[in-house]
Short mmCIF file of C-alpha atoms in Angstrom, two decimals:
data_model
loop_
_atom_site.label_atom_id
_atom_site.label_comp_id
_atom_site.label_asym_id
_atom_site.label_seq_id
_atom_site.Cartn_x
_atom_site.Cartn_y
_atom_site.Cartn_z
CA UNK A 1 -32.54 31.91 10.24
CA UNK A 2 -32.12 30.49 6.81
CA UNK A 3 -28.51 31.10 7.08
CA UNK A 4 -28.18 29.04 10.32
CA UNK A 5 -30.22 26.22 8.61
CA UNK A 6 -27.83 26.23 5.82
CA UNK A 7 -24.79 26.18 8.06
CA UNK A 8 -26.42 23.37 10.08
CA UNK A 9 -26.96 21.38 6.98
CA UNK A 10 -23.38 21.76 5.82
CA UNK A 11 -21.97 20.60 9.12
CA UNK A 12 -24.24 17.48 9.19
CA UNK A 13 -23.37 16.77 5.69
CA UNK A 14 -19.65 17.07 6.48
CA UNK A 15 -20.23 14.71 9.51
CA UNK A 16 -21.89 12.29 7.40
CA UNK A 17 -19.03 12.47 4.82
CA UNK A 18 -16.34 12.11 7.41
CA UNK A 19 -18.05 9.05 8.89
CA UNK A 20 -18.01 7.70 5.32
CA UNK A 21 -14.42 8.44 4.78
CA UNK A 22 -13.53 6.59 7.85
CA UNK A 23 -15.61 3.72 7.13
CA UNK A 24 -13.93 3.42 3.71
CA UNK A 25 -10.62 3.81 5.11
CA UNK A 26 -11.14 1.05 7.68
CA UNK A 27 -12.47 -1.39 4.91
CA UNK A 28 -9.40 -0.43 2.78
CA UNK A 29 -6.97 -1.19 5.63
CA UNK A 30 -8.68 -4.50 6.27
CA UNK A 31 -8.61 -5.42 2.60
CA UNK A 32 -5.04 -4.54 2.35
CA UNK A 33 -4.32 -6.97 5.06
CA UNK A 34 -6.54 -9.88 4.28
CA UNK A 35 -6.84 -9.94 0.43
CA UNK A 36 -3.15 -10.34 -0.50
CA UNK A 37 -2.50 -13.15 2.22
CA UNK A 38 -5.51 -15.01 1.35
CA UNK A 39 -5.03 -14.75 -2.33
CA UNK A 40 -1.33 -16.07 -1.84
CA UNK A 41 -2.36 -19.11 0.10
CA UNK A 42 -5.48 -19.88 -1.99
CA UNK A 43 -3.82 -19.29 -5.38
CA UNK A 44 -0.74 -21.31 -4.39
CA UNK A 45 -2.78 -24.26 -3.23
CA UNK A 46 -5.65 -24.30 -5.77
CA UNK A 47 -4.51 -22.41 -8.84
CA UNK A 48 -0.73 -22.74 -9.35
CA UNK A 49 -0.13 -26.17 -7.92
CA UNK A 50 2.29 -25.10 -5.15
CA UNK A 51 4.33 -22.62 -7.31
CA UNK A 52 5.21 -19.93 -4.88
CA UNK A 53 6.48 -17.29 -7.41
CA UNK A 54 3.09 -17.19 -9.31
CA UNK A 55 1.20 -17.07 -6.02
CA UNK A 56 3.36 -13.99 -4.81
CA UNK A 57 2.62 -12.27 -8.17
CA UNK A 58 -1.21 -12.97 -7.52
CA UNK A 59 -1.00 -11.46 -4.04
CA UNK A 60 0.97 -8.39 -5.42
CA UNK A 61 -1.72 -7.97 -8.06
CA UNK A 62 -4.69 -8.28 -5.75
CA UNK A 63 -2.93 -5.63 -3.31
CA UNK A 64 -2.73 -3.26 -6.27
CA UNK A 65 -6.31 -4.12 -7.22
CA UNK A 66 -7.43 -2.84 -3.85
CA UNK A 67 -5.39 0.38 -4.35
CA UNK A 68 -7.08 0.96 -7.78
CA UNK A 69 -10.60 0.40 -6.17
CA UNK A 70 -9.89 2.95 -3.52
CA UNK A 71 -8.66 5.63 -6.19
CA UNK A 72 -11.71 4.98 -8.23
CA UNK A 73 -14.00 5.36 -5.07
CA UNK A 74 -12.12 8.56 -4.08
CA UNK A 75 -12.72 9.93 -7.63
CA UNK A 76 -16.37 8.88 -7.57
CA UNK A 77 -16.94 10.57 -4.31
CA UNK A 78 -15.57 13.91 -5.39
CA UNK A 79 -17.76 13.95 -8.41
CA UNK A 80 -20.78 13.06 -6.32
CA UNK A 81 -19.83 15.91 -3.93
CA UNK A 82 -19.49 18.33 -6.83
CA UNK A 83 -23.04 17.26 -8.21
CA UNK A 84 -24.54 17.75 -4.67
CA UNK A 85 -22.93 21.24 -4.47
CA UNK A 86 -24.25 22.25 -7.74
CA UNK A 87 -27.92 21.19 -6.63
CA UNK A 88 -27.35 23.32 -3.47
CA UNK A 89 -26.17 26.46 -4.97
CA UNK A 90 -29.55 27.30 -6.73
CA UNK A 91 -31.35 26.92 -3.35
CA UNK A 92 -29.05 29.40 -1.76
CA UNK A 93 -29.80 31.98 -4.47
CA UNK A 94 -33.43 31.50 -3.89
CA UNK A 95 -33.11 32.19 -0.22
CA UNK A 96 -31.54 35.56 -1.06
CA UNK B 1 33.59 -26.30 6.77
CA UNK B 2 30.20 -28.11 6.60
CA UNK B 3 27.57 -27.43 4.02
CA UNK B 4 24.87 -27.22 6.53
CA UNK B 5 26.10 -25.78 9.79
CA UNK B 6 23.67 -25.40 12.54
CA UNK B 7 23.68 -21.68 12.68
CA UNK B 8 22.39 -21.56 8.85
CA UNK B 9 18.84 -20.90 10.02
CA UNK B 10 19.92 -17.59 11.64
CA UNK B 11 20.49 -16.09 8.14
CA UNK B 12 17.21 -17.35 7.06
CA UNK B 13 15.24 -16.00 9.82
CA UNK B 14 17.33 -12.69 9.51
CA UNK B 15 15.92 -12.40 6.02
CA UNK B 16 12.38 -12.84 7.09
CA UNK B 17 12.76 -10.30 9.86
CA UNK B 18 14.65 -7.84 7.60
CA UNK B 19 11.96 -7.96 4.94
CA UNK B 20 9.29 -7.20 7.46
CA UNK B 21 11.17 -4.61 9.54
CA UNK B 22 12.60 -2.36 6.83
CA UNK B 23 9.57 -2.36 4.46
CA UNK B 24 7.49 -1.39 7.57
CA UNK B 25 9.98 1.41 8.52
CA UNK B 26 9.48 2.67 4.85
CA UNK B 27 5.72 2.39 5.03
CA UNK B 28 5.62 4.16 8.42
CA UNK B 29 7.63 7.02 7.21
CA UNK B 30 5.48 7.37 4.18
CA UNK B 31 2.36 7.22 6.16
CA UNK B 32 3.53 9.73 8.68
CA UNK B 33 5.14 12.22 6.45
CA UNK B 34 2.24 12.41 4.04
CA UNK B 35 -0.08 12.46 7.02
CA UNK B 36 1.50 15.89 8.08
CA UNK B 37 0.42 17.24 4.70
CA UNK B 38 -3.16 15.67 4.98
CA UNK B 39 -3.60 17.24 8.29
CA UNK B 40 -2.64 20.54 6.79
CA UNK B 41 -5.15 20.07 3.81
CA UNK B 42 -7.80 18.94 6.21
CA UNK B 43 -8.04 22.28 7.92
CA UNK B 44 -8.68 24.04 4.62
CA UNK B 45 -10.68 21.65 2.43
CA UNK B 46 -12.03 18.62 4.29
CA UNK B 47 -13.82 17.42 1.17
CA UNK B 48 -10.49 16.48 -0.43
CA UNK B 49 -9.40 14.16 2.42
CA UNK B 50 -10.43 10.96 0.74
CA UNK B 51 -8.44 11.79 -2.41
CA UNK B 52 -5.29 12.81 -0.52
CA UNK B 53 -5.31 9.64 1.62
CA UNK B 54 -3.89 7.91 -1.31
CA UNK B 55 -0.16 8.03 -0.23
CA UNK B 56 -1.23 6.53 3.03
CA UNK B 57 -2.83 3.67 1.12
CA UNK B 58 0.23 3.39 -1.14
CA UNK B 59 2.44 3.16 1.93
CA UNK B 60 0.36 0.32 3.31
CA UNK B 61 0.98 -1.54 -0.08
CA UNK B 62 4.70 -1.11 0.59
CA UNK B 63 4.25 -2.96 3.87
CA UNK B 64 2.17 -5.68 2.16
CA UNK B 65 5.09 -6.30 -0.16
CA UNK B 66 7.36 -6.72 2.86
CA UNK B 67 4.67 -9.11 4.34
CA UNK B 68 4.45 -11.37 1.29
CA UNK B 69 8.20 -11.65 1.11
CA UNK B 70 8.35 -12.59 4.74
CA UNK B 71 5.74 -15.22 4.29
CA UNK B 72 7.31 -16.59 1.20
CA UNK B 73 10.75 -16.78 2.79
CA UNK B 74 9.38 -18.29 6.04
CA UNK B 75 7.53 -21.05 3.99
CA UNK B 76 10.98 -22.31 2.80
CA UNK B 77 12.70 -22.51 6.06
CA UNK B 78 13.48 -25.89 7.74
CA UNK B 79 15.00 -26.91 10.99
CA UNK B 80 17.14 -29.72 9.52
CA UNK B 81 18.33 -30.03 6.03
CA UNK B 82 18.98 -26.45 5.70
CA UNK B 83 22.13 -25.46 3.87
CA UNK B 84 24.09 -22.06 4.46
CA UNK B 85 23.69 -21.44 0.78
CA UNK B 86 19.72 -21.43 1.32
CA UNK B 87 20.38 -19.22 4.44
CA UNK B 88 22.41 -16.58 2.43
CA UNK B 89 19.87 -16.61 -0.34
CA UNK B 90 17.00 -15.93 2.28
CA UNK B 91 18.89 -13.20 3.95
CA UNK B 92 19.69 -11.57 0.46
CA UNK B 93 16.14 -11.83 -0.51
CA UNK B 94 14.83 -10.35 2.62
CA UNK B 95 17.28 -7.38 2.51
CA UNK B 96 16.47 -6.76 -1.10
CA UNK B 97 12.77 -6.30 -0.35
CA UNK B 98 13.44 -4.56 2.82
CA UNK B 99 15.65 -1.84 1.69
CA UNK B 100 13.83 -1.24 -1.51
CA UNK B 101 10.58 -0.86 0.54
CA UNK B 102 12.44 1.67 2.75
CA UNK B 103 13.41 3.58 -0.31
CA UNK B 104 9.92 3.70 -1.76
CA UNK B 105 8.33 4.61 1.45
CA UNK B 106 10.70 7.43 1.71
CA UNK B 107 9.75 8.58 -1.79
CA UNK B 108 6.01 8.24 -1.11
CA UNK B 109 6.38 10.16 2.01
CA UNK B 110 7.99 13.32 0.42
CA UNK B 111 5.87 13.16 -2.66
CA UNK B 112 2.63 12.68 -0.69
CA UNK B 113 3.40 15.56 1.66
CA UNK B 114 4.28 18.18 -0.95
CA UNK B 115 1.79 17.21 -3.49
CA UNK B 116 -1.09 16.97 -1.03
CA UNK B 117 -0.25 20.43 0.20
CA UNK B 118 -0.23 21.62 -3.46
CA UNK B 119 -3.60 19.90 -4.03
CA UNK B 120 -5.27 22.54 -1.82
CA UNK B 121 -4.60 25.22 -4.42
CA UNK B 122 -4.41 23.50 -7.72
CA UNK B 123 -6.81 20.34 -8.36
CA UNK B 124 -4.78 19.27 -11.51
CA UNK B 125 -1.91 18.28 -9.21
CA UNK B 126 -3.85 15.08 -8.22
CA UNK B 127 -3.13 13.13 -11.53
CA UNK B 128 0.54 14.18 -11.18
CA UNK B 129 0.66 12.97 -7.60
CA UNK B 130 -0.79 9.65 -8.47
CA UNK B 131 1.74 9.16 -11.24
CA UNK B 132 4.58 9.97 -9.23
CA UNK B 133 3.41 7.79 -6.27
CA UNK B 134 3.07 4.96 -8.77
CA UNK B 135 6.73 5.29 -9.90
CA UNK B 136 7.72 5.35 -6.21
CA UNK B 137 5.81 2.24 -5.40
CA UNK B 138 7.24 0.31 -8.40
CA UNK B 139 10.68 0.64 -6.54
CA UNK B 140 9.33 -1.66 -3.86
CA UNK B 141 7.82 -3.87 -6.49
CA UNK B 142 11.27 -4.22 -8.07
CA UNK B 143 12.74 -5.36 -4.68
CA UNK B 144 9.95 -7.85 -4.21
CA UNK B 145 10.73 -9.23 -7.74
CA UNK B 146 14.38 -9.67 -7.13
CA UNK B 147 13.60 -11.22 -3.64
CA UNK B 148 11.18 -13.80 -5.54
CA UNK B 149 13.91 -14.60 -8.10
CA UNK B 150 16.52 -15.15 -5.35
CA UNK B 151 14.09 -17.19 -3.29
CA UNK B 152 13.41 -19.61 -6.19
CA UNK B 153 17.12 -20.51 -6.25
CA UNK B 154 16.97 -21.67 -2.57
CA UNK B 155 15.23 -24.84 -3.54
CA UNK B 156 18.16 -26.08 -5.70
CA UNK B 157 20.54 -26.17 -2.68
CA UNK B 158 22.15 -29.53 -2.29
CA UNK B 159 20.82 -31.94 0.42
CA UNK B 160 22.76 -32.01 3.63
CA UNK B 161 25.04 -35.08 4.26
#
């Protein structure tokens, strides 16, 4: 009975996690589309006084910022998952 | 031979199209090839999926490079007063960004596939994978820089008579 409960909890946790992954991926895809274009036009008009080269570099920089944020989020999620696994392991030993 | 023939915008629009088309082909190849490896990893260790999606995000950035260059070149096109010199410059800029994006996407695809499969067994492969992917993405960045430099020369074209 306790084994079934543990399996059920694991499946539910994985479902939560996969939903979270999909949400983060959708946010990243939208950000990769919206952020560079908007930063190109906004920086060209308001920051660099019409200089298109600096505006293009700003767009490239902002796209790479989105990438770095995604990598950091992925690393943070894995460390969070490892911490929760360590918390669950003492519980399993108690059930035995 | 006139300096501003009426078919000059053909080359300009060819540059816009080729920047978007070829960089997207590269990004699609990178996404699909690394997606095969991610699907394989997902059956063994689903908790590693978010970290293994990094090649897919990097392929998306290659497509963004093509998009930025297309927008940049399209902003400099004009119906009249457009010389053949500017048309060739725009075509060259678009091709430079497009084909380097194709190369970068190709590299990201192969590296992403193999490294993601290796990540199932050895977790230290992750840092190596990110480093190699960054070097692959920088190829597309070089093409974008050359396209920017070429495009900046188009504004010094002579006025049409």
